[in-house]
Amino acid sequence: MRLTHWLNALRSPVGAVSATLLSAFIVLALIAPIIWGDAAEQTDPSALSQGPSAEHFLGTDGLGRDIWMRVLVATRTSLGLAVLATLIAVSIGTLLGVLPAVLGRRAGRLAVALVNLAVAFPALLLALFFAVIFGIGAKGAVLAIGIAGAPSFARLVQTNVAAVAGRDFVSAARVAGVGRVRLVFRHLLPNVGEPLVVNATVMAGGALLAFAGLSFLGIGVQPPTYDWGRLLGEGLSRIYLNPAAALAPGVAVVLAGLAFTLLGETIAQVVGLRTTARRGHLGVLPTLRRREPDEPTTTQPGSNGASVYDGVSTQHAAASTDGSTVRPDDAVLVARDLTVSFPGPRGWTHPVDGVDLTVHRGETVGIVGESGSGKSLTALAVARLAPEEAVVRASTLNFLGTSLPDRSDAELRRLLGTSMAMVFQDPMTSFNPSMRVGRQLAEVTRTHEGHSRRAAWDRAVDRLRKVRVPAAERRAAQYPHEFSGGMRQRAMIGMGLMSSPDLVIADEPTTALDVTVQRQVLRLLREVQRESGAAVVLISHDIAVVSQMCERIVVMYSGRVVEELPVDRLAEAAHPYTRALLGSVPDLATDVDRPLATIPGRPPDPGARPPGCAFAPRCAFADDTCTAPPVLEDVAPRQRAACWHPQSGPVAPSPLAGAEPAVDVPTRTGGQP
Amino acid sequence: MKELEFRDVTVRFGTGHGTVTAVDGVDLTVPAGSVVGLVGESGSGKSTLAKAAVGLVPESGGEILLDGRPVRRTRGRRTLQMVFQDPYSSLNPRMSVGDSIAEAMPRGRGRKERRAEVARLLELVELDASRAGSLPGGLSGGQRQRVALARALAAEPEVILADEITSALDVSVQGAVLNLVRDLQRRLGLSILFISHNLSVVRYVSDLIAVMYLGRIVEFGPAAEVLSAPRHPYTQTLLDAAPRVGTSLDDAVPADRSELDGEPPSPHDPPSGCAFHRRCPYGPLVLPERTICAEDDPMTGADTRPHRAACHFAADLEVSIP
Ligand SMILES: Nc1ncnc2c1ncn2[C@@H]1O[C@H](COP(=O)(O)OP(=O)(O)OP(=O)(O)O)[C@@H](O)[C@H]1O
Ligand code: SF4
Ligand code: SF4
Ligand SMILES: [Mg+2]
């Protein structure tokens, strides 16, 4: 796994170039002094200061030595000194960098301050200063460059360590009595190693340049030793006579510097500090899978498009199949066979895999599912907010009678902007932190409805009042961080009310809130819904929250709808997953003397969904039939379940309800709380 | 197992005007071998109290005692262990599961002994002993939380502080972790301070329940009694707001009254008198004659009231839940 990452990186242009360059330099550093070392020292009084010739590829220097050979031989010194200086910088920097984490509070702060001071000092000046102290020569220069580089590395270590030190596993280690030294070596450093290695590599490139500079200035390597910097210095004095003598060491410095920097980039890519978007070799995205009961997963060839709505809009032949008797024009939203796919390292994954969803005017629909079940993605896809790299397809996707895939971007923005409102879990990330709340609300009507600035602001204040933000006038002029969580969420709802939406999609709107505030926000949402007649789709992992607010509940599991039922039928849910979910979450009436029902295992990854029913590995009723994908079918009036063995009878309050794999059990007798 | 006692514990953060009293003179006892559930809304100081006990934040006042003696925080054996909320951040991603667990063991054990102990602990939390060599990366949230529990147990603690250990888990695996906690507690006779914002979860595992509001314990008593006959209006409000299948948002509860503040007060600027008075459905905003609520701190005399309730009207609070 790790190895394949590296191999992949080597295949990328940056990786390939850096690897080739670096191996060439390393080989040179190893063998050049051995092979050409003597030849490069050989003076030739008969050929002083010559230009390039057949005998001397880049000409000769003032003593008649071959410049090409000298450049090659100098590789070892140049690289060696650069690496040495980097090692010094890294060691001192790491030591200084972990100090704050190891020392007490006060001493730690002092260490941080010192490093910050040292960083502010210009590195070159520091190097010159050290060169003077340590004496002119390679030793002084190495120390100088090493020590000059230490503070910036120390700061890097500090910031990275500080970030890791705040994580719970470090607290846990402290609580477990782990000593400071062990804390540093086992818990802190291993978890910051990656950015440090990347930076050390880039730093080596810098050290190489700095060294060349010092030698060039005559305060680096001293004769008779020579490195590229000195060759450059010597060559430069005769640049008009023999440009090659100056160019060659210059090119060597640049190439070696480049090799280090590119290596840094490559490592960064492999360890995931930078991400590269790769879309190649994924193969063709299978189009619309229609799963008929008797025809398991047929895959039709399709195109691999990139735009958001590239699903083919096939004839919407199937009449409303959700068992309700509403006129089609009564639907605010109709999605059929909605699929959201992502390109992944091993081909396409489908976190939303053929979802049917119909929302009628003024209705409240709840979507329940665990994290990763695809409930949010379903909503985002409908609202056209799915991530960039996602491919959304559907055989039908109608909003207010308009087929979304057929509309231009501008039309869609306008339609969705005025008629659909989204409320997210974390309103802090959905508000712009640097803009007053009132202005952000006002912006909505200004963009979509062209209200004047004043009118838009007044409406914003009015809406904030509507969602019961106290002192709305004053609050409108505040920034999002000045709002509490509950108030931000209400402001978010207020933003949705700036125009008059026909559909409000609320995605875990209260998950981050306390129960008391949650109740208020939900009551507000309901009130708004009643007053405006908008339909609401409420998404939550909490079946109780959804049941309090919604008329109809859609249960999702692993990217598919497994059950759809009116809220008053929850107690007679038919799908084993719905039933297990209801039994495994404790409520205020749960029998505390019995173990909670549990669902073994964990939800599957969308990339590794079992064939057939995705719940089968965790299901007590699974049998061979379940390897074929079940489809949503009526199990009761207005209730549909995608299961080969739908259960009936009341959901038992406790575990082992239905542990005996019975099929279509008639009404179960037994305790209902 | 021993008894953990917080005696008048106060924790302050910041200095000068920015000072926040996150924990404000808390008296709380976790009796040996029992589970005390600590509930309260976000920011009420639950985590801070637990962190003070294990020494992750310094207490500004008061004492934390184990069987009457101040908690020792020496190296070597730690008598208090904490399990954290987020199992994705509480395990070192670079350390194998077995190493993480072994690290918490008391000093002075041989390699072999440690390895055997790791295996035993993994089996105790219902994980396969062969997991010892794997890195946390491959484990699910529920499995990670089991490892975190095993690590806490490895230290052979006297008391465990469990801070929201199920909140970050998938709904379908929460139950299994709760079962495990209960089972372990009964088998090993652990003393646990079990922190959660979820009353139903706390109810399921606790013998006693403490309700925290703005840094203080406002009600404390046997779990069943606190939940069936709460003596503090805040507890009642929490109970009323807990979402339940089979109820509707339309069923109004006392705390829905619009004259009440919807939001918790700022801990920087706590209200006068009873800290709950601007949100209390039995307080002065609803019953104007109860002026005492805005004037006198009901913490005084709480010890003499039922459930040690910090409410002037605890005795005649007319509440009960079906
Ligand atoms: N390191 C800190 N510096 C400053 N203030 C802090 C710090 N840690 C916590 N606080 C504050 O202390 C108060 C109590 O926080 P604490 O985390 O203990 O609450 P909690 O009850 O655990 O909440 P939650 O349910 O959200 O976990 C809050 O007002 C919080 O902002
Ligand atoms: S019975 Fe079969 S089809 Fe139904 S949920 Fe279980 S595994 Fe799936
Ligand atoms: S003291 Fe007054 S305001 Fe405080 S909880 Fe009791 S009744 Fe409510
Ligand atoms: Mg907390």
Tab-separated table of C-alpha atoms in Angstrom, chain A residues 2 105 167-180 182 186-188 190-194 369-372 468 470 484-487 490 512-520 522-523 526 530 541-545 547-549 570 577 581-582 584-603 618, chain B residues 40-42 54 56 58 74-76 78 80-82 84-86 88-96 99-100 103-104 107 138-140 143 151 155 170-176 178-179 182 186 197-201 203-204 227 234 237-253 255-256 258 261-264 279 321:
chain	number	residue	atom	x	y	z
A	2	ARG	CA	2.670	2.407	1.116
A	105	ARG	CA	4.423	26.201	31.056
A	167	ARG	CA	-4.903	15.965	20.557
A	168	ASP	CA	-6.524	13.580	22.949
A	169	PHE	CA	-4.010	10.793	22.571
A	170	VAL	CA	-1.344	13.032	24.057
A	171	SER	CA	-3.663	13.838	26.947
A	172	ALA	CA	-4.349	10.145	27.328
A	173	ALA	CA	-0.606	9.415	27.446
A	174	ARG	CA	-0.168	12.105	30.082
A	175	VAL	CA	-2.990	10.672	32.126
A	176	ALA	CA	-1.370	7.265	31.785
A	177	GLY	CA	1.763	8.695	33.346
A	178	VAL	CA	4.000	8.612	30.302
A	179	GLY	CA	7.247	10.496	30.918
A	180	ARG	CA	8.231	13.588	28.980
A	182	ARG	CA	8.885	9.157	25.873
A	186	ARG	CA	6.710	8.064	20.874
A	187	HIS	CA	3.797	10.453	20.624
A	188	LEU	CA	4.846	13.849	19.356
A	190	PRO	CA	6.343	10.424	14.973
A	191	ASN	CA	3.183	12.353	14.266
A	192	VAL	CA	4.911	15.433	12.921
A	193	GLY	CA	7.644	13.585	11.048
A	194	GLU	CA	6.153	14.010	7.617
A	369	GLY	CA	-29.202	7.183	8.378
A	370	GLU	CA	-25.840	6.678	9.988
A	371	SER	CA	-22.807	8.638	9.013
A	372	GLY	CA	-21.739	7.533	5.576
A	468	ARG	CA	-36.583	35.112	17.095
A	470	PRO	CA	-33.287	38.792	20.157
A	484	SER	CA	-24.169	31.428	19.900
A	485	GLY	CA	-24.583	28.106	18.114
A	486	GLY	CA	-28.358	28.085	18.415
A	487	MET	CA	-28.638	31.673	17.293
A	490	ARG	CA	-31.715	30.368	13.573
A	512	ALA	CA	-24.224	20.396	17.276
A	513	LEU	CA	-26.786	21.904	19.629
A	514	ASP	CA	-27.951	21.067	23.119
A	515	VAL	CA	-31.300	19.341	23.465
A	516	THR	CA	-33.018	22.420	24.815
A	517	VAL	CA	-31.785	24.575	21.970
A	518	GLN	CA	-32.409	21.762	19.507
A	519	ARG	CA	-36.038	21.711	20.498
A	520	GLN	CA	-36.383	25.438	19.918
A	522	LEU	CA	-36.876	22.441	15.421
A	523	ARG	CA	-40.023	24.127	16.668
A	526	ARG	CA	-41.830	23.662	11.994
A	530	ARG	CA	-46.470	25.844	8.575
A	541	HIS	CA	-28.898	10.363	12.368
A	542	ASP	CA	-31.371	10.527	15.236
A	543	ILE	CA	-34.587	8.741	14.472
A	544	ALA	CA	-36.274	10.315	17.497
A	545	VAL	CA	-35.550	13.838	16.293
A	547	SER	CA	-40.000	11.324	14.281
A	548	GLN	CA	-40.949	14.388	16.300
A	549	MET	CA	-40.993	16.648	13.312
A	570	LEU	CA	-42.469	3.467	13.060
A	577	TYR	CA	-32.269	-2.321	9.845
A	581	LEU	CA	-31.923	0.942	14.886
A	582	LEU	CA	-35.042	1.608	16.910
A	584	SER	CA	-30.454	-0.191	19.820
A	585	VAL	CA	-30.774	3.462	20.734
A	586	PRO	CA	-31.613	3.886	24.395
A	587	ASP	CA	-34.407	6.281	25.230
A	588	LEU	CA	-35.925	7.392	28.484
A	589	ALA	CA	-38.089	4.276	28.598
A	590	THR	CA	-35.425	1.674	27.822
A	591	ASP	CA	-35.332	-1.217	30.266
A	592	VAL	CA	-32.063	-0.583	32.097
A	593	ASP	CA	-31.868	-4.132	33.387
A	594	ARG	CA	-31.430	-5.674	29.970
A	595	PRO	CA	-28.606	-5.277	27.513
A	596	LEU	CA	-29.304	-2.958	24.612
A	597	ALA	CA	-29.997	-4.486	21.268
A	598	THR	CA	-26.921	-4.251	19.120
A	599	ILE	CA	-26.248	-4.514	15.453
A	600	PRO	CA	-23.117	-6.556	14.882
A	601	GLY	CA	-20.411	-5.252	12.590
A	602	ARG	CA	-20.304	-1.856	11.000
A	603	PRO	CA	-21.762	-0.155	7.922
A	618	ARG	CA	-25.318	-7.620	9.849
B	40	GLY	CA	-25.430	19.128	31.346
B	41	GLU	CA	-25.344	21.202	28.236
B	42	SER	CA	-22.301	22.062	26.215
B	54	VAL	CA	-6.797	13.585	36.017
B	56	LEU	CA	-5.009	17.879	32.609
B	58	PRO	CA	-5.079	22.740	37.154
B	74	THR	CA	3.093	10.644	40.586
B	75	ARG	CA	4.666	8.937	37.677
B	76	GLY	CA	4.259	5.254	37.502
B	78	ARG	CA	-2.118	6.533	37.710
B	80	LEU	CA	-7.540	7.842	37.714
B	81	GLN	CA	-7.991	7.168	34.028
B	82	MET	CA	-9.937	9.071	31.446
B	84	PHE	CA	-12.098	10.602	25.686
B	85	GLN	CA	-14.957	11.464	23.378
B	86	ASP	CA	-13.302	11.233	20.003
B	88	TYR	CA	-10.209	9.169	16.213
B	89	SER	CA	-8.031	11.565	18.109
B	90	SER	CA	-7.473	9.660	21.335
B	91	LEU	CA	-5.271	6.920	19.880
B	92	ASN	CA	-1.790	7.629	18.574
B	93	PRO	CA	-2.024	6.824	14.865
B	94	ARG	CA	1.632	5.779	14.833
B	95	MET	CA	1.467	3.335	17.687
B	96	SER	CA	0.089	-0.161	17.513
B	99	ASP	CA	1.742	-0.607	22.441
B	100	SER	CA	-0.844	2.011	23.351
B	103	GLU	CA	2.162	1.934	27.717
B	104	ALA	CA	-0.536	2.632	30.267
B	107	ARG	CA	5.830	0.000	35.543
B	138	GLY	CA	-7.770	0.158	10.314
B	139	LEU	CA	-10.240	0.175	13.192
B	140	SER	CA	-13.769	1.518	13.231
B	143	GLN	CA	-13.381	-0.652	17.919
B	151	ARG	CA	-5.987	1.311	27.677
B	155	ALA	CA	-3.523	1.283	34.238
B	170	ASP	CA	-22.283	5.604	14.786
B	171	VAL	CA	-25.762	5.110	16.140
B	172	SER	CA	-25.683	1.422	15.393
B	173	VAL	CA	-22.535	0.782	17.439
B	174	GLN	CA	-23.267	3.045	20.414
B	175	GLY	CA	-25.415	0.388	22.001
B	176	ALA	CA	-22.645	-2.177	21.934
B	178	LEU	CA	-22.766	1.041	26.291
B	179	ASN	CA	-23.404	-2.629	26.932
B	182	ARG	CA	-22.083	-1.640	31.870
B	186	ARG	CA	-20.422	-4.818	36.971
B	197	HIS	CA	-25.116	15.327	27.327
B	198	ASN	CA	-27.609	12.591	26.513
B	199	LEU	CA	-29.975	11.828	29.378
B	200	SER	CA	-31.109	8.524	27.899
B	201	VAL	CA	-27.524	7.302	27.662
B	203	ARG	CA	-29.869	6.872	32.496
B	204	TYR	CA	-28.928	3.541	31.001
B	227	LEU	CA	-35.411	11.265	36.202
B	234	TYR	CA	-33.372	22.593	34.632
B	237	THR	CA	-36.315	21.102	31.016
B	238	LEU	CA	-33.687	18.639	29.838
B	239	LEU	CA	-36.112	15.761	30.213
B	240	ASP	CA	-38.833	17.602	28.332
B	241	ALA	CA	-36.507	18.476	25.496
B	242	ALA	CA	-35.086	14.994	24.991
B	243	PRO	CA	-36.434	13.803	21.659
B	244	ARG	CA	-38.565	10.693	21.923
B	245	VAL	CA	-40.196	8.505	19.345
B	246	GLY	CA	-43.923	8.804	19.649
B	247	THR	CA	-44.000	12.440	20.715
B	248	SER	CA	-44.470	15.517	18.600
B	249	LEU	CA	-42.917	18.935	18.728
B	250	ASP	CA	-46.438	20.243	19.053
B	251	ASP	CA	-46.811	18.778	22.513
B	252	ALA	CA	-45.835	21.928	24.340
B	253	VAL	CA	-43.701	21.738	27.463
B	255	ALA	CA	-39.909	25.508	28.760
B	256	ASP	CA	-41.430	26.366	25.379
B	258	SER	CA	-41.766	32.468	24.599
B	261	ASP	CA	-34.489	33.097	27.147
B	262	GLY	CA	-33.735	30.435	24.623
B	263	GLU	CA	-30.004	30.482	25.035
B	264	PRO	CA	-27.699	29.509	27.855
B	279	ARG	CA	-34.669	30.270	31.300
B	321	ILE	CA	-42.709	12.495	34.102
